[in-house]
Coordinates of C-alpha atoms in Angstrom, one line a residue:
X1 CA 44.8 -69.1 56.2
X2 CA 43.3 -70.4 59.5
X3 CA 45.8 -71.4 62.2
X4 CA 45.5 -75.0 63.3
X5 CA 44.3 -75.3 66.9
X6 CA 47.5 -76.6 68.4
X7 CA 49.5 -73.8 66.6
X8 CA 47.0 -71.2 67.8
X9 CA 47.3 -72.5 71.3
X10 CA 51.1 -72.1 71.2
X11 CA 50.8 -68.5 69.9
X12 CA 48.2 -67.8 72.6
X13 CA 50.6 -69.1 75.2
X14 CA 53.4 -66.8 74.1
X15 CA 51.1 -63.8 74.0
X16 CA 49.7 -64.4 77.5
X17 CA 53.2 -64.8 78.9
X18 CA 54.7 -61.3 79.6
X19 CA 57.8 -60.3 77.8
X20 CA 59.1 -58.9 81.1
X21 CA 60.4 -62.3 81.9
X22 CA 63.3 -61.7 79.6
X23 CA 64.4 -58.6 81.3
X24 CA 65.0 -60.4 84.6
X25 CA 68.1 -62.0 83.1
X26 CA 71.1 -60.1 81.8
X27 CA 70.5 -58.7 78.3
X28 CA 72.4 -60.4 75.6
X29 CA 75.6 -58.7 74.3
X30 CA 73.9 -57.8 71.1
X31 CA 70.9 -56.1 72.6
X32 CA 72.3 -52.7 71.8
X33 CA 73.0 -53.7 68.2
X34 CA 69.5 -55.2 67.8
X35 CA 68.0 -52.0 69.2
X36 CA 69.8 -50.0 66.7
X37 CA 68.9 -52.2 63.7
X38 CA 65.3 -52.4 64.8
X39 CA 65.0 -48.6 64.9
X40 CA 67.1 -47.2 62.0
X41 CA 66.4 -50.1 59.7
X42 CA 63.5 -52.4 58.9
X43 CA 65.2 -55.1 61.1
X44 CA 68.2 -57.3 60.8
X45 CA 69.1 -59.5 57.8
X46 CA 71.6 -62.3 57.7
X47 CA 75.0 -61.0 58.8
X48 CA 73.8 -57.5 60.0
X49 CA 74.5 -58.1 63.7
X50 CA 78.0 -59.2 62.9
X51 CA 78.5 -56.3 60.5
X52 CA 77.5 -53.7 63.1
X53 CA 79.6 -55.4 65.8
X54 CA 82.6 -55.3 63.5
X55 CA 82.3 -51.7 62.4
X56 CA 80.8 -50.3 65.7
X57 CA 77.4 -48.7 66.3
X58 CA 78.7 -45.2 65.7
X59 CA 80.2 -46.0 62.4
X60 CA 77.1 -47.8 61.3
X61 CA 74.9 -44.7 62.2
X62 CA 77.2 -42.3 60.4
X63 CA 77.2 -44.5 57.3
X64 CA 73.4 -44.8 57.3
X65 CA 73.1 -41.0 57.7
X66 CA 75.1 -40.7 54.4
X67 CA 73.3 -43.2 52.1
X68 CA 75.1 -41.9 49.1
X69 CA 78.3 -43.5 50.4
X70 CA 76.6 -47.0 50.5
X71 CA 76.8 -48.8 47.2
X72 CA 73.5 -50.4 46.1
X73 CA 73.7 -54.0 44.9
X74 CA 73.6 -54.2 41.1
X75 CA 70.8 -56.7 41.2
X76 CA 68.6 -54.2 43.1
X77 CA 69.5 -51.3 40.9
X78 CA 68.7 -53.2 37.7
X79 CA 65.4 -54.4 39.1
X80 CA 64.4 -50.8 40.0
X81 CA 65.5 -49.5 36.6
X82 CA 63.2 -52.0 34.9
X83 CA 60.2 -50.3 36.5
X84 CA 59.6 -48.0 33.6
X85 CA 56.8 -45.9 35.1
X86 CA 59.1 -44.7 37.8
X87 CA 61.3 -43.0 35.2
X88 CA 58.4 -40.9 33.8
X89 CA 57.3 -37.4 34.8
X90 CA 53.8 -36.6 35.9
X91 CA 53.2 -35.1 32.4
X92 CA 54.4 -38.3 30.7
X93 CA 52.3 -40.5 32.9
X94 CA 49.2 -38.4 32.2
X95 CA 49.8 -38.5 28.4
X96 CA 50.4 -42.3 28.4
X97 CA 47.9 -43.4 31.0
X98 CA 45.4 -40.6 31.6
X99 CA 41.9 -40.1 30.3
X100 CA 41.6 -37.2 27.9
X101 CA 39.1 -35.7 25.5
X102 CA 39.3 -36.7 21.9
X103 CA 40.9 -34.4 19.3
X104 CA 37.5 -33.0 18.4
X105 CA 36.8 -32.2 22.1
X106 CA 34.4 -35.1 22.9
X107 CA 34.3 -36.5 26.4
X108 CA 35.7 -40.0 26.8
X109 CA 33.2 -42.8 26.8
X110 CA 32.7 -45.0 30.0
X111 CA 34.4 -47.8 28.1
X112 CA 37.4 -45.6 27.4
X113 CA 37.6 -44.5 31.0
X114 CA 37.5 -48.1 32.2
X115 CA 40.2 -49.2 29.7
X116 CA 42.5 -46.3 30.7
X117 CA 41.9 -47.2 34.4
X118 CA 42.9 -50.8 33.8
X119 CA 46.0 -49.8 31.8
X120 CA 47.1 -47.4 34.6
X121 CA 47.2 -50.1 37.2
X122 CA 50.8 -50.8 36.3
X123 CA 51.8 -47.4 37.8
X124 CA 50.7 -48.3 41.3
X125 CA 51.9 -51.8 40.9
X126 CA 55.4 -50.6 40.1
X127 CA 55.4 -47.9 42.8
X128 CA 54.5 -50.6 45.4
X129 CA 57.0 -53.0 44.0
X130 CA 59.8 -50.4 44.2
X131 CA 58.9 -49.4 47.7
X132 CA 58.8 -52.9 49.0
X133 CA 61.9 -54.0 47.1
X134 CA 64.0 -51.1 48.5
X135 CA 62.7 -51.5 52.0
X136 CA 63.4 -55.2 52.0
X137 CA 66.8 -55.3 50.2
X138 CA 68.5 -51.9 50.1
X139 CA 71.5 -51.5 52.4
X140 CA 70.5 -47.8 52.6
X141 CA 68.1 -48.7 55.3
X142 CA 67.8 -45.4 57.1
X143 CA 67.0 -43.7 53.9
X144 CA 64.2 -46.2 53.3
X145 CA 62.9 -45.7 56.8
X146 CA 62.8 -42.0 56.3
X147 CA 61.0 -42.3 53.0
X148 CA 58.3 -44.2 54.8
X149 CA 58.3 -41.6 57.6
X150 CA 58.1 -38.6 55.3
X151 CA 55.6 -40.1 52.9
X152 CA 53.2 -40.5 55.9
X153 CA 54.0 -37.0 57.1
X154 CA 53.2 -35.5 53.6
X155 CA 50.7 -38.2 52.8
X156 CA 49.0 -38.4 49.3
X157 CA 46.2 -41.0 48.7
X158 CA 46.6 -43.0 45.5
X159 CA 42.9 -43.7 45.1
X160 CA 41.9 -40.1 44.6
X161 CA 41.4 -39.3 40.9
X162 CA 44.6 -38.4 39.0
X163 CA 46.8 -39.4 42.0
X164 CA 46.6 -43.0 40.8
X165 CA 49.0 -41.8 38.1
X166 CA 51.2 -39.8 40.3
X167 CA 52.0 -41.4 43.7
X168 CA 55.1 -43.2 42.4
X169 CA 56.4 -40.0 40.8
X170 CA 55.6 -38.0 44.0
X171 CA 57.7 -40.3 46.2
X172 CA 60.4 -40.4 43.5
X173 CA 60.6 -36.7 42.9
X174 CA 59.3 -34.9 46.1
X175 CA 60.1 -37.3 49.0
X176 CA 63.1 -39.6 48.3
X177 CA 65.7 -36.9 47.2
X178 CA 65.1 -34.9 50.4
X179 CA 64.5 -37.6 53.0
X180 CA 67.8 -36.7 54.8
X181 CA 68.2 -33.2 53.6
X182 CA 66.9 -29.8 54.5
X183 CA 63.3 -29.7 55.7
X184 CA 62.6 -26.5 53.7
X185 CA 63.6 -28.3 50.5
X186 CA 61.3 -31.2 51.3
X187 CA 58.5 -28.8 52.1
X188 CA 58.9 -26.9 48.9
X189 CA 59.1 -30.1 46.8
X190 CA 55.9 -31.5 48.2
X191 CA 54.1 -28.2 47.9
X192 CA 54.8 -27.9 44.2
X193 CA 54.2 -31.5 43.1
X194 CA 51.0 -32.1 41.2
X195 CA 50.1 -35.1 43.4
X196 CA 49.9 -32.9 46.5
X197 CA 48.3 -30.0 44.6
X198 CA 45.6 -32.4 43.4
X199 CA 45.1 -34.4 46.6
X200 CA 44.5 -31.3 48.8
X201 CA 42.7 -29.4 46.0
X202 CA 45.0 -26.4 45.8
X203 CA 45.0 -26.8 42.0
X204 CA 41.5 -25.3 42.1
X205 CA 42.4 -22.6 44.7
X206 CA 41.4 -19.2 43.1
X207 CA 40.8 -15.6 44.1
X208 CA 37.1 -15.3 43.5
X209 CA 37.6 -11.7 42.3
X210 CA 40.3 -12.6 39.8
X211 CA 39.8 -12.7 36.0
X212 CA 40.6 -16.4 36.1
X213 CA 37.6 -17.2 38.4
X214 CA 35.5 -19.3 36.1
X215 CA 34.4 -22.9 35.5
X216 CA 35.8 -25.1 38.2
X217 CA 38.1 -22.3 39.4
X218 CA 35.7 -20.0 41.2
X219 CA 36.7 -19.6 44.8
X220 CA 39.2 -19.9 47.7
X221 CA 40.1 -23.5 48.8
X222 CA 41.6 -23.7 52.2
X223 CA 42.3 -27.5 52.3
X224 CA 46.1 -27.3 51.5
X225 CA 46.7 -24.2 53.6
X226 CA 45.1 -25.8 56.7
X227 CA 46.9 -29.2 56.4
X228 CA 50.1 -27.4 55.6
X229 CA 50.1 -25.8 59.0
X230 CA 48.3 -28.5 61.0
X231 CA 50.1 -31.5 59.7
X232 CA 53.2 -30.6 57.7
X233 CA 54.6 -27.7 59.8
X234 CA 53.3 -26.0 62.9
X235 CA 51.1 -28.7 64.3
X236 CA 47.6 -28.4 65.6
X237 CA 48.7 -26.4 68.6
X238 CA 51.2 -24.3 66.6
X239 CA 49.6 -20.9 67.4
X240 CA 47.9 -20.1 64.1
X241 CA 44.3 -18.9 63.7
X242 CA 41.6 -19.3 61.1
X243 CA 42.6 -15.9 59.7
X244 CA 46.1 -17.3 59.1
X245 CA 44.5 -20.3 57.3
X246 CA 42.6 -17.8 55.0
X247 CA 45.6 -15.7 54.5
X248 CA 47.7 -18.7 53.5
X249 CA 45.0 -20.0 51.2
X250 CA 45.0 -16.5 49.5
X251 CA 48.8 -16.7 49.2
X252 CA 48.6 -20.0 47.4
X253 CA 45.9 -19.0 44.9
X254 CA 47.0 -19.9 41.4
X255 CA 49.4 -22.6 42.5
X256 CA 48.6 -25.7 40.4
X257 CA 49.7 -27.5 37.3
X258 CA 49.6 -26.8 33.5
X259 CA 46.3 -26.3 31.9
X260 CA 47.1 -28.2 28.7
X261 CA 48.9 -31.5 29.6
X262 CA 51.7 -32.4 27.3
X263 CA 54.9 -34.4 27.6
X264 CA 56.9 -31.2 27.6
X265 CA 55.3 -29.0 30.2
X266 CA 51.9 -30.2 31.3
X267 CA 50.9 -31.4 34.7
X268 CA 54.1 -30.1 36.2
X269 CA 54.0 -27.1 38.5
X270 CA 52.4 -24.0 37.1
X271 CA 51.6 -20.7 38.6
X272 CA 48.4 -19.1 37.1
X273 CA 48.7 -15.4 37.7
X274 CA 45.2 -14.9 36.4
X275 CA 43.8 -16.7 39.4
X276 CA 46.0 -15.2 42.1
X277 CA 45.1 -12.8 44.8
X278 CA 47.7 -10.0 44.4
X279 CA 46.7 -8.1 47.5
X280 CA 49.0 -7.8 50.5
X281 CA 48.5 -10.4 53.3
X282 CA 49.3 -10.7 57.0
X283 CA 50.4 -14.2 57.8
X284 CA 51.4 -15.3 61.3
X285 CA 51.9 -11.6 62.1
X286 CA 54.2 -10.9 59.1
X287 CA 53.2 -8.8 56.2
X288 CA 53.7 -10.5 52.8
X289 CA 53.5 -8.1 49.8
X290 CA 51.4 -9.2 46.9
X291 CA 54.0 -10.4 44.4
X292 CA 52.6 -13.6 42.9
X293 CA 54.4 -17.0 43.2
X294 CA 57.1 -15.5 45.4
X295 CA 54.5 -15.1 48.2
X296 CA 54.1 -18.9 48.5
X297 CA 57.9 -19.3 48.8
X298 CA 58.0 -16.7 51.5
X299 CA 55.2 -18.4 53.4
X300 CA 57.0 -21.8 53.2
X301 CA 60.2 -20.3 54.5
X302 CA 58.3 -18.7 57.4
X303 CA 56.7 -22.0 58.3
X304 CA 60.0 -24.0 57.9
X305 CA 61.8 -21.6 60.3
X306 CA 59.1 -21.5 62.9
X307 CA 59.9 -22.9 66.4
X308 CA 56.5 -24.5 66.4
X309 CA 57.5 -26.5 63.2
X310 CA 60.8 -27.5 64.8
X311 CA 58.9 -28.8 67.8
X312 CA 56.2 -30.6 65.8
X313 CA 58.7 -32.3 63.5
X314 CA 61.0 -33.2 66.4
X315 CA 58.1 -34.7 68.4
X316 CA 57.2 -36.9 65.4
X317 CA 60.8 -38.1 64.9
X318 CA 61.2 -38.8 68.6
X319 CA 57.9 -40.7 68.6
X320 CA 59.0 -42.8 65.6
X321 CA 62.5 -43.6 66.8
X322 CA 62.2 -43.6 70.6
X323 CA 58.8 -44.0 72.2
X324 CA 55.1 -43.4 71.6
X325 CA 55.2 -40.7 74.2
X326 CA 58.7 -39.3 73.8
X327 CA 60.4 -37.4 76.6
X328 CA 59.9 -33.6 76.5
X329 CA 63.6 -33.0 77.1
X330 CA 64.6 -35.0 74.0
X331 CA 62.0 -33.2 71.9
X332 CA 63.3 -29.8 73.1
X333 CA 66.9 -30.7 72.3
X334 CA 65.9 -31.9 68.8
X335 CA 63.9 -28.7 68.3
X336 CA 66.9 -26.6 69.2
X337 CA 69.1 -28.6 66.8
X338 CA 66.5 -28.2 64.0
X339 CA 66.5 -24.4 64.5
X340 CA 70.4 -24.2 64.8
X341 CA 70.9 -26.1 61.5
X342 CA 68.1 -24.5 59.5
X343 CA 66.1 -27.7 59.5
X344 CA 68.9 -30.1 58.6
X345 CA 67.2 -33.5 59.0
X346 CA 70.4 -35.4 59.0
X347 CA 71.8 -33.3 61.9
X348 CA 68.5 -33.7 63.9
X349 CA 68.7 -37.4 63.5
X350 CA 72.4 -37.5 64.4
X351 CA 71.4 -35.7 67.7
X352 CA 68.6 -38.2 68.2
X353 CA 70.7 -41.3 67.7
X354 CA 73.4 -40.0 70.1
X355 CA 70.8 -39.1 72.8
X356 CA 70.6 -40.9 76.1
X357 CA 66.9 -41.4 75.6
X358 CA 67.5 -43.3 72.4
X359 CA 69.9 -45.7 74.2
X360 CA 67.9 -45.9 77.4
X361 CA 67.2 -49.6 77.9
X362 CA 63.6 -48.9 79.0
X363 CA 63.0 -47.9 75.4
X364 CA 64.4 -51.2 73.9
X365 CA 61.4 -53.0 72.3
X366 CA 59.1 -50.2 73.4
X367 CA 57.7 -49.6 70.0
X368 CA 55.0 -52.0 68.5
X369 CA 55.7 -52.5 64.8
X370 CA 53.3 -51.1 62.3
X371 CA 52.0 -53.6 59.8
X372 CA 54.5 -52.3 57.2
X373 CA 57.4 -52.6 59.6
X374 CA 56.3 -56.1 60.6
X375 CA 55.9 -57.5 57.1
X376 CA 59.2 -56.0 55.8
X377 CA 61.1 -57.1 58.9
X378 CA 59.7 -60.7 58.5
X379 CA 60.9 -60.8 54.9
X380 CA 64.3 -59.4 55.8
X381 CA 64.8 -61.8 58.7
X382 CA 64.0 -64.8 56.5
X383 CA 66.5 -63.6 54.0
X384 CA 64.1 -64.0 51.1
X385 CA 64.7 -62.5 47.7
X386 CA 61.3 -61.2 46.6
X387 CA 60.2 -61.4 43.0
X388 CA 56.4 -61.7 43.5
X389 CA 55.1 -58.8 45.6
X390 CA 51.4 -59.5 45.5
X391 CA 51.3 -61.7 48.7
X392 CA 53.0 -58.9 50.6
X393 CA 50.7 -56.2 49.2
X394 CA 47.7 -58.4 50.0
X395 CA 48.9 -58.9 53.6
X396 CA 49.4 -55.1 54.1
X397 CA 46.0 -54.5 52.6
X398 CA 44.4 -57.0 55.1
X399 CA 46.4 -55.3 57.9
X400 CA 45.1 -51.9 57.0
X401 CA 48.4 -50.4 55.8
X402 CA 48.6 -50.8 52.0
X403 CA 51.3 -48.5 50.6
X404 CA 49.9 -45.3 49.3
X405 CA 46.5 -46.3 50.6
X406 CA 45.8 -44.0 53.5
X407 CA 42.9 -41.8 52.5
X408 CA 43.4 -39.1 55.2
X409 CA 46.1 -36.4 55.0
X410 CA 47.6 -37.3 58.4
X411 CA 49.0 -40.6 57.0
X412 CA 49.4 -43.9 58.8
X413 CA 50.1 -43.8 62.5
X414 CA 53.2 -45.4 64.0
X415 CA 51.9 -45.9 67.6
X416 CA 50.8 -49.1 69.4
X417 CA 47.2 -47.9 70.0
X418 CA 46.6 -47.7 66.2
X419 CA 47.7 -51.3 65.4
X420 CA 47.5 -53.6 68.5
X421 CA 44.2 -55.4 68.5
X422 CA 43.1 -59.1 68.5
X423 CA 42.1 -59.2 64.8
X424 CA 45.4 -57.6 63.7
X425 CA 47.4 -60.1 65.8
X426 CA 45.5 -63.0 64.2
X427 CA 46.2 -61.7 60.7
X428 CA 49.9 -61.2 61.5
X429 CA 50.1 -64.8 62.8
X430 CA 48.4 -66.1 59.7
X431 CA 50.9 -64.3 57.5
X432 CA 54.0 -65.5 59.3
X433 CA 52.7 -69.1 59.5
X434 CA 52.2 -69.0 55.7
X435 CA 55.6 -67.4 55.3
X436 CA 57.3 -69.9 57.5
X437 CA 55.5 -73.2 56.6
X438 CA 54.1 -72.6 53.0
X439 CA 55.9 -70.7 50.3
X440 CA 54.1 -67.6 49.2
X441 CA 55.8 -67.6 45.8
X442 CA 57.8 -64.6 47.0
X443 CA 60.9 -65.6 45.1
X444 CA 59.0 -66.7 42.0
X445 CA 58.0 -64.2 39.3
X446 CA 54.2 -63.9 38.7
X447 CA 52.6 -66.5 36.4
X448 CA 52.8 -64.5 33.2
X449 CA 56.3 -63.2 34.1
X450 CA 55.8 -59.6 33.1
X451 CA 55.5 -56.2 34.8
X452 CA 51.7 -56.4 34.9
X453 CA 51.6 -60.0 36.1
X454 CA 50.0 -59.2 39.4
X455 CA 46.9 -57.2 40.3
X456 CA 46.4 -54.8 43.1
X457 CA 43.0 -55.5 44.9
X458 CA 40.9 -52.4 45.5
X459 CA 42.5 -50.5 48.3
X460 CA 39.1 -49.8 49.9
X461 CA 38.1 -53.4 50.3
X462 CA 40.7 -55.4 52.3
X463 CA 38.1 -58.0 53.3
X464 CA 37.8 -59.2 49.7
X465 CA 41.5 -60.2 49.5
X466 CA 42.9 -63.6 50.3
X467 CA 46.6 -64.5 51.0
X468 CA 48.0 -66.3 48.0
X469 CA 49.9 -69.5 49.0
X470 CA 51.6 -72.3 47.2
X471 CA 52.1 -76.0 47.8
X472 CA 54.5 -76.9 50.6
X473 CA 58.1 -77.3 49.5
X474 CA 60.7 -78.6 52.0
X475 CA 63.4 -76.9 50.0
X476 CA 62.0 -73.5 50.8
X477 CA 61.4 -74.0 54.5
X478 CA 63.2 -71.7 56.9
X479 CA 66.0 -72.9 59.2
X480 CA 64.8 -72.0 62.7
X481 CA 68.3 -71.9 64.2
X482 CA 69.5 -69.5 61.5
X483 CA 66.4 -67.4 61.9
X484 CA 66.9 -67.1 65.7
X485 CA 70.6 -66.2 65.2
X486 CA 69.7 -63.5 62.6
X487 CA 67.5 -62.0 65.3
X488 CA 70.1 -62.4 68.0
X489 CA 68.3 -65.0 70.0
X490 CA 66.7 -62.1 71.9
X491 CA 63.7 -63.9 73.3
X492 CA 62.2 -64.4 76.7
X493 CA 62.6 -67.7 78.6
X494 CA 58.9 -68.5 77.8
X495 CA 59.4 -67.9 74.1
X496 CA 62.6 -70.0 74.0
X497 CA 60.9 -72.8 75.8
X498 CA 57.9 -72.8 73.5
X499 CA 60.1 -72.8 70.4
X500 CA 62.3 -75.6 71.8
X501 CA 59.3 -77.8 72.6
X502 CA 57.7 -77.4 69.2
X503 CA 58.2 -79.4 66.0
X504 CA 61.0 -78.0 63.9
X505 CA 58.7 -77.0 61.0
X506 CA 56.7 -74.8 63.4
X507 CA 59.6 -73.0 65.1
X508 CA 60.1 -70.3 62.4
X509 CA 56.4 -69.3 62.7
X510 CA 56.7 -69.2 66.5
X511 CA 59.7 -67.0 66.2
X512 CA 58.1 -64.6 63.8
X513 CA 54.8 -64.6 65.7
X514 CA 56.4 -64.1 69.1
X515 CA 55.7 -60.9 71.1
X516 CA 59.3 -60.0 70.9
X517 CA 59.3 -60.0 67.1
X518 CA 56.2 -57.9 67.0
X519 CA 58.1 -55.1 68.8
X520 CA 61.1 -53.1 67.8

């Protein structure tokens, strides 16, 4: 959708006027609450500010740190439970949706491969729907924020081979249960999941001298070992060497999934002793005796307990929740807490949320929202119940942040320099203009009213996607006064003036397209 000239001029006016004008006046009473909601949730919904004010910020934080104490709405639970592919194991998904040889051993035809690929689209559709639904509507907001954070930390790309079958199961089994638990448990769950084993090729990692070195399993593969240290644990400056990469790859030889997929035991974790290097290894200065699968568990524990891992993870958490360049003193305190609690994520976050740096007013609105945060916060602020997720997915695709769509193992960035550019701003403004002035059919089921009633465009071709919109309907327009109140009326004098001088039907778009709403 192209913005009309007069609308575009108003948006341009807002963006050329510095936000700093709002800081000259006294901040509103709810600025602290808004800061909290914008950081540990995907932004306020109707009534959230009043709820936090009533219970107190500390009580709200503690409740969010214990999501199991927060009841999920029955409507949300039932909608998630209807997504059948989320209830299946990787083995069951492969059996039902994968491409296999025929009973007589013949390779599948191109037609069979295409048919299976089309059938399997529902898996990614339901994974995307569940993620967006929970992010937009779950009261367990911190848990959803941390699922997004950890998925990017342990990223797996949906468009690589078998992973199109497994990304939903990966999030459901390896990320979500451990998002606020112990880091070692999270590390172990991701390391053993077939989605990670396939994505970073460790399923092929083989001792070239072993009796199992044949066919596609002929040699050492360092991909997972390298990313495990560089991205998942120690960090690029974590003090490891190329010899440590090789040693770790040898430790993980034979880690893969079952050779004969079946609903009972296939395509779940499987250690193939015939492909393992049973020699002793020296890893990060520690000797690990050749003992099979146990070696990998030892290595994961060494990595999880490393001060370098504590610092790397703490830096990323501080960057996500506080500032793009977080204070060193805060990172150091978080690292210390990480080591003291044996990597207890909940305790590290509790320390972060009580820190003076988190509550320092110079860090209020210091973070530029990622496309995912922006789209979800817009939906939450307009209090829409979403039934049709294709417009949101299409928008995220256009903005370069489709769920499960990052091809590189470092995941999507959460810093301003990755997302702030003129084209991205124009696309955001088009989205919120459509959201505010034209219904996007968000609260109407897809046309055929079934689970496969919407199609995911190819992840690699965002330019081919257009934003679906419906006819204008005055009953679905957003009340600008209510929207402003939901957001605490926390706007600069320039933004307030532009909103007040605009036609009522344009005000919601100006609010959602304002520089203030782009930040958190």
